[in-house]
mmCIF file of C-alpha atoms and ligand atoms in Angstrom:
data_model
loop_
_atom_site.group_PDB
_atom_site.id
_atom_site.type_symbol
_atom_site.label_atom_id
_atom_site.label_comp_id
_atom_site.label_asym_id
_atom_site.label_seq_id
_atom_site.Cartn_x
_atom_site.Cartn_y
_atom_site.Cartn_z
ATOM 1 C CA MET G 1 -0.130 0.154 0.065
ATOM 2 C CA TYR G 2 1.281 3.552 -1.166
ATOM 3 C CA ARG G 3 0.731 7.074 1.063
ATOM 4 C CA ALA G 4 1.806 10.197 0.096
ATOM 5 C CA ARG G 5 4.505 11.945 2.090
ATOM 6 C CA VAL G 6 4.909 15.733 2.143
ATOM 7 C CA VAL G 7 8.600 16.148 1.687
ATOM 8 C CA GLY G 8 9.152 19.806 0.953
ATOM 9 C CA CYS G 9 7.131 23.256 0.721
ATOM 10 C CA GLY G 10 7.712 26.407 -0.599
ATOM 11 C CA ALA G 11 5.975 29.880 -1.029
ATOM 12 C CA ALA G 12 5.915 33.018 -3.183
ATOM 13 C CA LEU G 13 4.415 36.537 -2.563
ATOM 14 C CA PRO G 14 4.374 39.216 -4.769
ATOM 15 C CA ALA G 15 6.857 42.233 -3.867
ATOM 16 C CA ARG G 16 4.207 44.612 -3.493
ATOM 17 C CA ARG G 17 2.479 45.245 0.239
ATOM 18 C CA VAL G 18 -0.649 46.871 0.020
ATOM 19 C CA THR G 19 -1.792 48.027 3.753
ATOM 20 C CA ASN G 20 -5.476 48.840 4.887
ATOM 21 C CA ALA G 21 -4.772 52.478 5.243
ATOM 22 C CA GLU G 22 -3.412 52.729 1.511
ATOM 23 C CA LEU G 23 -6.754 51.116 0.554
ATOM 24 C CA ALA G 24 -8.623 53.635 2.314
ATOM 25 C CA GLU G 25 -7.263 56.502 0.429
ATOM 26 C CA THR G 26 -8.976 55.500 -2.865
ATOM 27 C CA ILE G 27 -11.949 53.090 -1.465
ATOM 28 C CA ASP G 28 -14.455 54.228 1.104
ATOM 29 C CA THR G 29 -13.369 52.077 3.803
ATOM 30 C CA SER G 30 -11.419 52.396 7.208
ATOM 31 C CA GLU G 31 -8.231 50.618 8.329
ATOM 32 C CA GLU G 32 -10.502 49.473 11.286
ATOM 33 C CA TRP G 33 -13.270 47.967 9.764
ATOM 34 C CA ILE G 34 -11.075 45.884 7.644
ATOM 35 C CA THR G 35 -9.229 45.075 10.527
ATOM 36 C CA GLN G 36 -11.772 44.101 12.545
ATOM 37 C CA ARG G 37 -14.320 42.200 10.459
ATOM 38 C CA SER G 38 -11.857 40.116 8.796
ATOM 39 C CA GLY G 39 -8.669 40.381 10.651
ATOM 40 C CA ILE G 40 -6.468 41.506 7.496
ATOM 41 C CA ARG G 41 -3.782 44.050 8.010
ATOM 42 C CA GLU G 42 -2.256 43.892 4.641
ATOM 43 C CA ARG G 43 -2.174 42.000 1.270
ATOM 44 C CA ARG G 44 -0.022 41.647 -1.520
ATOM 45 C CA ILE G 45 -0.713 42.572 -5.083
ATOM 46 C CA ALA G 46 0.884 40.993 -7.982
ATOM 47 C CA GLY G 47 2.764 43.361 -10.263
ATOM 48 C CA GLU G 48 2.387 44.521 -13.818
ATOM 49 C CA GLY G 49 3.001 41.550 -16.201
ATOM 50 C CA GLU G 50 3.373 39.488 -13.068
ATOM 51 C CA LYS G 51 1.421 35.989 -13.946
ATOM 52 C CA THR G 52 -0.053 32.892 -11.378
ATOM 53 C CA SER G 53 2.429 31.087 -13.222
ATOM 54 C CA ASP G 54 5.437 33.089 -12.022
ATOM 55 C CA LEU G 55 4.349 32.735 -8.289
ATOM 56 C CA ALA G 56 3.555 28.902 -8.705
ATOM 57 C CA ILE G 57 7.063 28.623 -10.227
ATOM 58 C CA ALA G 58 8.525 30.267 -7.530
ATOM 59 C CA ALA G 59 7.097 28.479 -5.065
ATOM 60 C CA ALA G 60 7.640 25.258 -6.962
ATOM 61 C CA GLN G 61 11.188 25.707 -7.043
ATOM 62 C CA ALA G 62 11.312 26.625 -3.289
ATOM 63 C CA ALA G 63 9.434 23.178 -2.508
ATOM 64 C CA LEU G 64 11.711 21.259 -4.894
ATOM 65 C CA SER G 65 15.043 22.566 -3.291
ATOM 66 C CA ARG G 66 13.430 21.974 0.474
ATOM 67 C CA ALA G 67 12.900 18.244 -0.827
ATOM 68 C CA GLY G 68 16.170 18.003 -2.591
ATOM 69 C CA ILE G 69 14.962 16.970 -6.059
ATOM 70 C CA SER G 70 14.498 18.709 -9.460
ATOM 71 C CA GLY G 71 11.572 19.223 -11.847
ATOM 72 C CA SER G 72 12.653 16.031 -13.787
ATOM 73 C CA ASP G 73 12.096 13.816 -10.776
ATOM 74 C CA LEU G 74 8.533 14.685 -10.747
ATOM 75 C CA ASP G 75 5.811 12.868 -12.633
ATOM 76 C CA LEU G 76 2.888 14.918 -11.615
ATOM 77 C CA ILE G 77 1.975 18.597 -11.184
ATOM 78 C CA VAL G 78 -1.383 19.344 -9.834
ATOM 79 C CA LEU G 79 -2.258 23.260 -9.720
ATOM 80 C CA ALA G 80 -5.120 24.725 -8.071
ATOM 81 C CA THR G 81 -6.161 28.391 -9.536
ATOM 82 C CA THR G 82 -8.641 30.333 -10.419
ATOM 83 C CA THR G 83 -6.876 32.891 -12.081
ATOM 84 C CA PRO G 84 -5.215 30.968 -14.571
ATOM 85 C CA ASP G 85 -2.751 32.763 -17.003
ATOM 86 C CA GLN G 86 -5.100 31.876 -20.077
ATOM 87 C CA THR G 87 -8.357 30.625 -20.763
ATOM 88 C CA PHE G 88 -6.197 27.410 -22.014
ATOM 89 C CA PRO G 89 -3.233 25.616 -21.791
ATOM 90 C CA ALA G 90 -3.311 24.699 -18.174
ATOM 91 C CA THR G 91 -0.980 26.972 -15.891
ATOM 92 C CA ALA G 92 0.363 23.942 -14.755
ATOM 93 C CA VAL G 93 1.942 23.127 -18.173
ATOM 94 C CA ARG G 94 3.559 26.508 -17.987
ATOM 95 C CA VAL G 95 5.086 25.611 -14.665
ATOM 96 C CA GLN G 96 6.253 22.056 -16.138
ATOM 97 C CA ALA G 97 8.173 23.456 -19.207
ATOM 98 C CA ALA G 98 9.751 25.961 -16.606
ATOM 99 C CA LEU G 99 10.825 23.176 -14.275
ATOM 100 C CA GLY G 100 12.301 21.053 -16.951
ATOM 101 C CA MET G 101 9.708 18.075 -16.536
ATOM 102 C CA THR G 102 9.117 16.577 -19.809
ATOM 103 C CA LYS G 103 7.201 13.094 -18.458
ATOM 104 C CA GLY G 104 4.356 12.576 -16.579
ATOM 105 C CA ALA G 105 1.063 14.883 -16.672
ATOM 106 C CA ALA G 106 0.745 18.723 -15.145
ATOM 107 C CA PHE G 107 -3.167 19.764 -15.280
ATOM 108 C CA ASP G 108 -4.916 22.630 -13.310
ATOM 109 C CA VAL G 109 -7.947 22.034 -10.719
ATOM 110 C CA GLN G 110 -10.554 24.563 -10.016
ATOM 111 C CA ALA G 111 -12.334 24.408 -6.863
ATOM 112 C CA VAL G 112 -11.473 28.467 -5.978
ATOM 113 C CA CYS G 113 -10.416 28.890 -2.305
ATOM 114 C CA SER G 114 -10.925 24.873 -1.517
ATOM 115 C CA GLY G 115 -8.476 24.228 -4.746
ATOM 116 C CA PHE G 116 -5.329 23.306 -2.926
ATOM 117 C CA VAL G 117 -7.114 20.587 -0.895
ATOM 118 C CA TYR G 118 -8.752 19.320 -3.821
ATOM 119 C CA ALA G 119 -5.556 19.382 -5.744
ATOM 120 C CA LEU G 120 -4.227 17.429 -2.612
ATOM 121 C CA SER G 121 -6.744 14.969 -2.758
ATOM 122 C CA VAL G 122 -6.390 14.359 -6.905
ATOM 123 C CA ALA G 123 -2.557 13.991 -6.218
ATOM 124 C CA ASP G 124 -2.938 11.868 -3.159
ATOM 125 C CA SER G 125 -5.407 9.565 -4.930
ATOM 126 C CA MET G 126 -2.918 9.244 -7.576
ATOM 127 C CA ILE G 127 -0.238 8.117 -5.651
ATOM 128 C CA ARG G 128 -2.217 5.725 -3.347
ATOM 129 C CA THR G 129 -3.142 3.666 -6.536
ATOM 130 C CA GLY G 130 0.394 3.727 -7.467
ATOM 131 C CA GLN G 131 -0.032 5.500 -10.648
ATOM 132 C CA MET G 132 2.448 8.433 -9.870
ATOM 133 C CA GLN G 133 5.343 8.636 -7.377
ATOM 134 C CA THR G 134 6.526 12.052 -7.036
ATOM 135 C CA ALA G 135 4.034 14.750 -7.344
ATOM 136 C CA LEU G 136 4.022 18.675 -6.849
ATOM 137 C CA VAL G 137 0.459 20.140 -5.614
ATOM 138 C CA ILE G 138 0.589 23.843 -5.935
ATOM 139 C CA GLY G 139 -2.057 26.964 -5.296
ATOM 140 C CA ALA G 140 -1.582 29.798 -7.157
ATOM 141 C CA GLU G 141 -3.468 32.791 -7.709
ATOM 142 C CA THR G 142 -3.494 36.352 -9.011
ATOM 143 C CA PHE G 143 -7.051 36.780 -7.510
ATOM 144 C CA THR G 144 -6.717 40.480 -7.318
ATOM 145 C CA ARG G 145 -6.958 40.615 -10.979
ATOM 146 C CA LEU G 146 -10.847 39.515 -10.745
ATOM 147 C CA LEU G 147 -11.748 42.235 -8.396
ATOM 148 C CA ASP G 148 -13.765 44.965 -8.870
ATOM 149 C CA TRP G 149 -12.266 47.758 -7.129
ATOM 150 C CA THR G 150 -15.324 49.853 -6.739
ATOM 151 C CA ASP G 151 -17.015 47.145 -4.411
ATOM 152 C CA ARG G 152 -15.640 47.497 -1.080
ATOM 153 C CA SER G 153 -17.135 44.394 0.440
ATOM 154 C CA THR G 154 -14.776 42.441 -1.720
ATOM 155 C CA CYS G 155 -11.778 44.109 -2.755
ATOM 156 C CA VAL G 156 -10.073 44.750 0.352
ATOM 157 C CA LEU G 157 -10.405 40.702 1.012
ATOM 158 C CA PHE G 158 -8.249 39.401 -1.137
ATOM 159 C CA GLY G 159 -4.609 39.045 -2.112
ATOM 160 C CA ASP G 160 -1.984 37.395 -4.562
ATOM 161 C CA GLY G 161 0.416 34.715 -3.793
ATOM 162 C CA ALA G 162 1.259 30.940 -4.301
ATOM 163 C CA GLY G 163 2.468 27.834 -2.312
ATOM 164 C CA ALA G 164 3.443 24.471 -3.217
ATOM 165 C CA VAL G 165 4.257 20.825 -1.448
ATOM 166 C CA VAL G 166 6.570 17.909 -3.163
ATOM 167 C CA LEU G 167 4.583 14.597 -2.269
ATOM 168 C CA GLN G 168 6.736 11.140 -2.441
ATOM 169 C CA ALA G 169 5.176 7.736 -2.307
ATOM 170 C CA VAL G 170 5.910 5.687 0.418
ATOM 171 C CA GLN G 171 5.260 1.870 1.053
ATOM 172 C CA VAL G 172 3.519 1.297 4.442
ATOM 173 C CA GLU G 173 1.812 -1.684 5.725
ATOM 174 C CA ARG G 174 -1.966 -1.848 5.229
ATOM 175 C CA GLY G 175 -3.703 -0.271 8.480
ATOM 176 C CA ALA G 176 -0.080 1.298 9.734
ATOM 177 C CA GLY G 177 0.147 4.357 11.484
ATOM 178 C CA GLY G 178 3.136 6.360 10.223
ATOM 179 C CA ARG G 179 3.428 9.336 8.212
ATOM 180 C CA GLY G 180 1.794 10.917 5.299
ATOM 181 C CA ILE G 181 -1.647 12.036 4.164
ATOM 182 C CA LEU G 182 -3.715 10.025 6.461
ATOM 183 C CA SER G 183 -7.000 11.179 4.398
ATOM 184 C CA THR G 184 -8.778 13.800 2.307
ATOM 185 C CA HIS G 185 -12.486 14.742 2.070
ATOM 186 C CA LEU G 186 -14.258 16.725 -0.653
ATOM 187 C CA HIS G 187 -17.715 18.340 -0.928
ATOM 188 C CA SER G 188 -19.569 20.713 -3.087
ATOM 189 C CA ASP G 189 -22.860 22.171 -3.147
ATOM 190 C CA GLY G 190 -23.548 23.550 -6.471
ATOM 191 C CA ARG G 191 -27.324 25.162 -5.041
ATOM 192 C CA TYR G 192 -25.202 28.033 -3.387
ATOM 193 C CA GLN G 193 -22.861 28.827 -6.560
ATOM 194 C CA ASP G 194 -24.651 32.209 -6.407
ATOM 195 C CA LYS G 195 -23.188 33.293 -3.093
ATOM 196 C CA LEU G 196 -19.779 33.762 -4.379
ATOM 197 C CA TYR G 197 -18.877 33.823 -8.196
ATOM 198 C CA THR G 198 -17.474 35.966 -11.355
ATOM 199 C CA ASP G 199 -20.286 37.647 -13.123
ATOM 200 C CA GLY G 200 -18.394 36.765 -16.400
ATOM 201 C CA GLY G 201 -16.243 33.512 -18.193
ATOM 202 C CA PRO G 202 -15.033 32.346 -21.707
ATOM 203 C CA SER G 203 -18.195 30.815 -22.379
ATOM 204 C CA SER G 204 -20.992 33.367 -21.220
ATOM 205 C CA THR G 205 -19.732 36.909 -21.362
ATOM 206 C CA GLY G 206 -16.311 36.177 -23.089
ATOM 207 C CA SER G 207 -14.369 38.356 -20.154
ATOM 208 C CA VAL G 208 -13.178 36.659 -17.121
ATOM 209 C CA GLY G 209 -15.640 38.602 -14.817
ATOM 210 C CA GLN G 210 -15.237 40.283 -11.577
ATOM 211 C CA VAL G 211 -15.941 38.698 -8.113
ATOM 212 C CA ARG G 212 -19.456 39.147 -6.243
ATOM 213 C CA MET G 213 -20.193 37.813 -2.695
ATOM 214 C CA ASP G 214 -22.961 37.179 -0.529
ATOM 215 C CA GLY G 215 -20.317 37.721 2.599
ATOM 216 C CA ARG G 216 -23.070 37.157 5.302
ATOM 217 C CA GLU G 217 -24.423 33.727 3.637
ATOM 218 C CA VAL G 218 -20.937 32.657 2.732
ATOM 219 C CA PHE G 219 -19.538 33.249 6.616
ATOM 220 C CA LYS G 220 -22.623 30.926 7.794
ATOM 221 C CA HIS G 221 -21.958 28.121 5.300
ATOM 222 C CA ALA G 222 -18.224 28.433 5.790
ATOM 223 C CA VAL G 223 -18.228 28.375 9.527
ATOM 224 C CA ALA G 224 -20.709 24.941 9.318
ATOM 225 C CA ASN G 225 -18.964 23.443 6.487
ATOM 226 C CA LEU G 226 -15.339 23.710 7.868
ATOM 227 C CA ALA G 227 -16.329 22.231 11.532
ATOM 228 C CA ALA G 228 -18.068 19.482 10.017
ATOM 229 C CA ALA G 229 -14.746 18.770 7.346
ATOM 230 C CA ALA G 230 -12.749 19.059 10.432
ATOM 231 C CA ALA G 231 -15.280 16.819 12.554
ATOM 232 C CA GLU G 232 -15.459 14.273 9.727
ATOM 233 C CA ALA G 233 -11.747 13.935 9.075
ATOM 234 C CA LEU G 234 -10.916 13.177 12.837
ATOM 235 C CA ALA G 235 -13.855 10.476 12.878
ATOM 236 C CA ALA G 236 -12.621 8.761 9.769
ATOM 237 C CA ASN G 237 -9.395 8.472 11.427
ATOM 238 C CA GLY G 238 -10.513 7.483 15.201
ATOM 239 C CA LEU G 239 -8.986 10.768 16.240
ATOM 240 C CA SER G 240 -10.242 13.517 18.686
ATOM 241 C CA PRO G 241 -9.621 17.073 18.243
ATOM 242 C CA ALA G 242 -7.110 17.371 21.274
ATOM 243 C CA GLU G 243 -4.897 15.378 19.229
ATOM 244 C CA ILE G 244 -4.709 17.714 16.517
ATOM 245 C CA ASP G 245 -1.220 19.850 16.687
ATOM 246 C CA TRP G 246 -1.771 22.527 14.072
ATOM 247 C CA VAL G 247 -4.998 23.590 12.250
ATOM 248 C CA VAL G 248 -3.770 25.364 8.860
ATOM 249 C CA PRO G 249 -7.252 26.675 7.670
ATOM 250 C CA HIS G 250 -8.107 28.674 4.449
ATOM 251 C CA GLN G 251 -7.442 32.154 5.340
ATOM 252 C CA ALA G 252 -10.919 34.037 4.594
ATOM 253 C CA ASN G 253 -11.650 35.807 7.732
ATOM 254 C CA ARG G 254 -10.290 35.471 11.552
ATOM 255 C CA ARG G 255 -13.854 35.198 12.815
ATOM 256 C CA ILE G 256 -14.763 32.418 10.918
ATOM 257 C CA ILE G 257 -11.555 30.377 11.551
ATOM 258 C CA GLU G 258 -11.496 31.535 15.424
ATOM 259 C CA GLU G 259 -15.376 30.346 15.688
ATOM 260 C CA VAL G 260 -14.321 26.966 13.983
ATOM 261 C CA GLY G 261 -11.891 26.449 16.537
ATOM 262 C CA ARG G 262 -14.182 27.615 19.586
ATOM 263 C CA GLN G 263 -16.438 24.893 17.765
ATOM 264 C CA LEU G 264 -13.491 22.472 17.879
ATOM 265 C CA ASP G 265 -12.335 23.250 21.621
ATOM 266 C CA LEU G 266 -9.172 24.263 19.938
ATOM 267 C CA PRO G 267 -6.472 26.666 21.560
ATOM 268 C CA LYS G 268 -5.944 29.717 18.968
ATOM 269 C CA GLU G 269 -1.995 28.798 19.459
ATOM 270 C CA LYS G 270 -2.573 25.441 17.446
ATOM 271 C CA ILE G 271 -4.324 27.241 14.568
ATOM 272 C CA VAL G 272 -1.560 29.029 11.726
ATOM 273 C CA LEU G 273 -3.066 32.621 10.808
ATOM 274 C CA THR G 274 -1.344 34.368 7.925
ATOM 275 C CA LEU G 275 -4.276 36.163 7.215
ATOM 276 C CA ASP G 276 -3.367 39.561 8.254
ATOM 277 C CA ARG G 277 -0.104 39.532 6.074
ATOM 278 C CA HIS G 278 -1.775 37.781 3.039
ATOM 279 C CA GLY G 279 -5.373 38.567 3.020
ATOM 280 C CA ASN G 280 -7.617 36.038 1.328
ATOM 281 C CA THR G 281 -5.334 34.517 -1.397
ATOM 282 C CA SER G 282 -7.915 31.583 -2.529
ATOM 283 C CA ALA G 283 -6.167 28.590 -3.501
ATOM 284 C CA ALA G 284 -2.773 29.792 -2.229
ATOM 285 C CA SER G 285 -3.957 30.685 1.041
ATOM 286 C CA ILE G 286 -3.563 27.013 2.974
ATOM 287 C CA PRO G 287 0.055 26.434 1.131
ATOM 288 C CA LEU G 288 1.268 29.721 1.971
ATOM 289 C CA ALA G 289 0.372 29.120 5.624
ATOM 290 C CA LEU G 290 1.451 25.662 5.627
ATOM 291 C CA ALA G 291 5.243 26.411 3.867
ATOM 292 C CA GLU G 292 5.393 29.376 7.026
ATOM 293 C CA ALA G 293 4.916 27.358 9.685
ATOM 294 C CA VAL G 294 7.290 24.558 8.319
ATOM 295 C CA SER G 295 9.854 26.567 7.616
ATOM 296 C CA ASP G 296 9.619 28.753 11.096
ATOM 297 C CA GLY G 297 9.840 25.206 12.597
ATOM 298 C CA ARG G 298 6.420 25.500 14.448
ATOM 299 C CA ILE G 299 5.300 22.084 12.267
ATOM 300 C CA LYS G 300 7.529 19.194 13.040
ATOM 301 C CA GLN G 301 7.766 15.519 12.003
ATOM 302 C CA GLY G 302 5.200 13.664 13.519
ATOM 303 C CA ASP G 303 2.837 16.488 14.113
ATOM 304 C CA LEU G 304 -0.909 15.841 13.072
ATOM 305 C CA VAL G 305 -1.896 18.998 10.884
ATOM 306 C CA LEU G 306 -5.069 19.737 9.869
ATOM 307 C CA LEU G 307 -6.303 21.488 6.304
ATOM 308 C CA ASP G 308 -9.543 22.649 6.328
ATOM 309 C CA ALA G 309 -11.157 24.565 3.537
ATOM 310 C CA MET G 310 -14.002 26.626 2.094
ATOM 311 C CA GLY G 311 -14.680 28.520 -1.084
ATOM 312 C CA GLY G 312 -17.172 29.055 -4.000
ATOM 313 C CA GLY G 313 -19.258 26.689 -5.615
ATOM 314 C CA LEU G 314 -19.698 25.958 -2.579
ATOM 315 C CA THR G 315 -16.858 23.837 -2.219
ATOM 316 C CA TRP G 316 -15.276 22.326 0.716
ATOM 317 C CA GLY G 317 -13.161 19.790 2.485
ATOM 318 C CA SER G 318 -9.936 18.363 4.347
ATOM 319 C CA ALA G 319 -6.811 16.816 4.733
ATOM 320 C CA LEU G 320 -5.481 15.272 7.548
ATOM 321 C CA ILE G 321 -1.716 14.769 7.479
ATOM 322 C CA ARG G 322 0.903 13.075 10.026
ATOM 323 C CA TRP G 323 3.780 15.147 9.001
HETATM 324 O O1 UT7 N 1 -12.812 32.554 0.466
HETATM 325 C C1 UT7 N 1 -13.844 31.921 0.052
HETATM 326 C C2 UT7 N 1 -15.185 32.006 1.710
HETATM 327 N N1 UT7 N 1 -15.005 33.409 1.846
HETATM 328 C C3 UT7 N 1 -15.691 33.997 2.967
HETATM 329 O O2 UT7 N 1 -15.327 33.145 3.931
HETATM 330 C C4 UT7 N 1 -16.319 35.463 3.194
HETATM 331 C C5 UT7 N 1 -17.006 35.370 3.977
HETATM 332 N N2 UT7 N 1 -17.798 36.729 4.594
HETATM 333 C C6 UT7 N 1 -16.881 37.378 5.393
HETATM 334 O O3 UT7 N 1 -15.900 37.366 5.608
HETATM 335 C C7 UT7 N 1 -17.670 38.849 5.877
HETATM 336 O O4 UT7 N 1 -18.879 38.340 5.916
HETATM 337 C C8 UT7 N 1 -17.075 39.854 5.377
HETATM 338 C C9 UT7 N 1 -15.991 40.313 5.787
HETATM 339 C C10 UT7 N 1 -17.430 40.060 3.639
HETATM 340 C C11 UT7 N 1 -18.017 41.173 5.585
HETATM 341 O O5 UT7 N 1 -18.238 41.329 6.757
HETATM 342 P P1 UT7 N 1 -19.939 40.883 7.941
HETATM 343 O O6 UT7 N 1 -19.480 41.278 9.232
HETATM 344 O O7 UT7 N 1 -20.510 40.029 7.421
HETATM 345 O O8 UT7 N 1 -19.986 42.433 7.119
HETATM 346 P P2 UT7 N 1 -21.518 43.136 6.345
HETATM 347 O O9 UT7 N 1 -21.532 42.540 5.113
HETATM 348 O O10 UT7 N 1 -22.831 42.475 7.074
HETATM 349 O O11 UT7 N 1 -21.561 44.324 6.190
HETATM 350 C C12 UT7 N 1 -21.871 45.191 7.215
HETATM 351 C C13 UT7 N 1 -21.837 46.763 6.838
HETATM 352 C C14 UT7 N 1 -22.577 47.268 5.977
HETATM 353 O O12 UT7 N 1 -23.094 48.455 6.518
HETATM 354 P P3 UT7 N 1 -24.566 48.476 6.779
HETATM 355 O O13 UT7 N 1 -25.572 47.965 5.791
HETATM 356 O O14 UT7 N 1 -24.597 47.908 8.228
HETATM 357 O O15 UT7 N 1 -24.596 50.168 7.036
HETATM 358 C C15 UT7 N 1 -21.495 47.277 4.431
HETATM 359 O O16 UT7 N 1 -22.097 48.077 3.669
HETATM 360 O O17 UT7 N 1 -20.545 47.060 6.683
HETATM 361 C C16 UT7 N 1 -20.319 47.915 5.558
HETATM 362 N N3 UT7 N 1 -18.874 47.308 4.451
HETATM 363 C C17 UT7 N 1 -18.080 48.069 4.874
HETATM 364 N N4 UT7 N 1 -17.468 49.149 5.688
HETATM 365 C C18 UT7 N 1 -16.385 49.737 5.571
HETATM 366 C C19 UT7 N 1 -18.821 46.461 3.759
HETATM 367 N N5 UT7 N 1 -17.572 46.354 3.356
HETATM 368 C C20 UT7 N 1 -16.855 47.581 3.887
HETATM 369 C C21 UT7 N 1 -16.008 48.231 4.015
HETATM 370 N N6 UT7 N 1 -15.895 49.111 4.789
HETATM 371 N N7 UT7 N 1 -14.576 47.342 3.141
#
């Protein structure tokens, strides 16, 4: 039996840092409103000409370097994004070419803010079946390109960035504990597609459209779905919330994350938060937070790490990892 183990993490952020105070100079908002309602203090915004693939490649190179392998060792790239460089081909193949990988497969996955957990689940499944051995999973976004800068209820919340992990197949005894991805669970419910969406797309308007969100409704669903996904992951593995060492949640709103933590009875110290500095980077938020907590030594070998995501679709899901 094969299991996927994380052997390297990497992150990349655009250089341009934009504070709440700077936004308040041009938008009808205030530094206090954004901080108090969301927990966001600043975000990074991609520079002119800086593409999702640029951030993805930088994060991928950092993850490969940490794993001590090169692009030619990979047989799979799964890239989660809502903001591909082009409608086609997949941004993943641009990354593939840049990394010098000429075998295997590279493709994109679209599940908005749940995208990284979806991509991880796809790669994990392919490794478990023995189809792939070494995979790169990326969450990369230039989400600010989709924003309506006259809509203060959305434009203050998002940022750009990318994070990546390298997965390696390891052989384990059936039923054994051990390290690696223990489980992933994915969900979607298209009845709520109109709660968070873009008002355009290639086959409808011919343009990419801009983000529209019913914030209060998404907030309610986010709390319920994130708590349910966490409970489902723990139950599937016969574990209790107290056994979790770190939660790395999608970074949309600090109040959502804290409420889920309260429902799970998790101390705040166990929750990795990057929202204050990154804002909501959609599919990139979890791998960005993961890379930070691994590189600063918080997440250590043997720790139980829960990834918990929720986004447009609505989509949501979890991954439980013994690090
Ligand atoms: O990543 C995918 C998942 N996304 C999410 O999870 C986002 C979920 N939703 C949220 O995080 C929150 O709903 C928001 C942060 C978007 C909004 O917070 P809220 O506490 O739900 O505020 P609200 O939408 O109920 O708006 C409260 C007030 C309104 O004014 P009135 O009607 O009470 O007079 C808004 O017009 O705040 C006003 N408002 C703002 N004021 C200053 C909305 N946006 C802003 C703003 N600055 N940027």
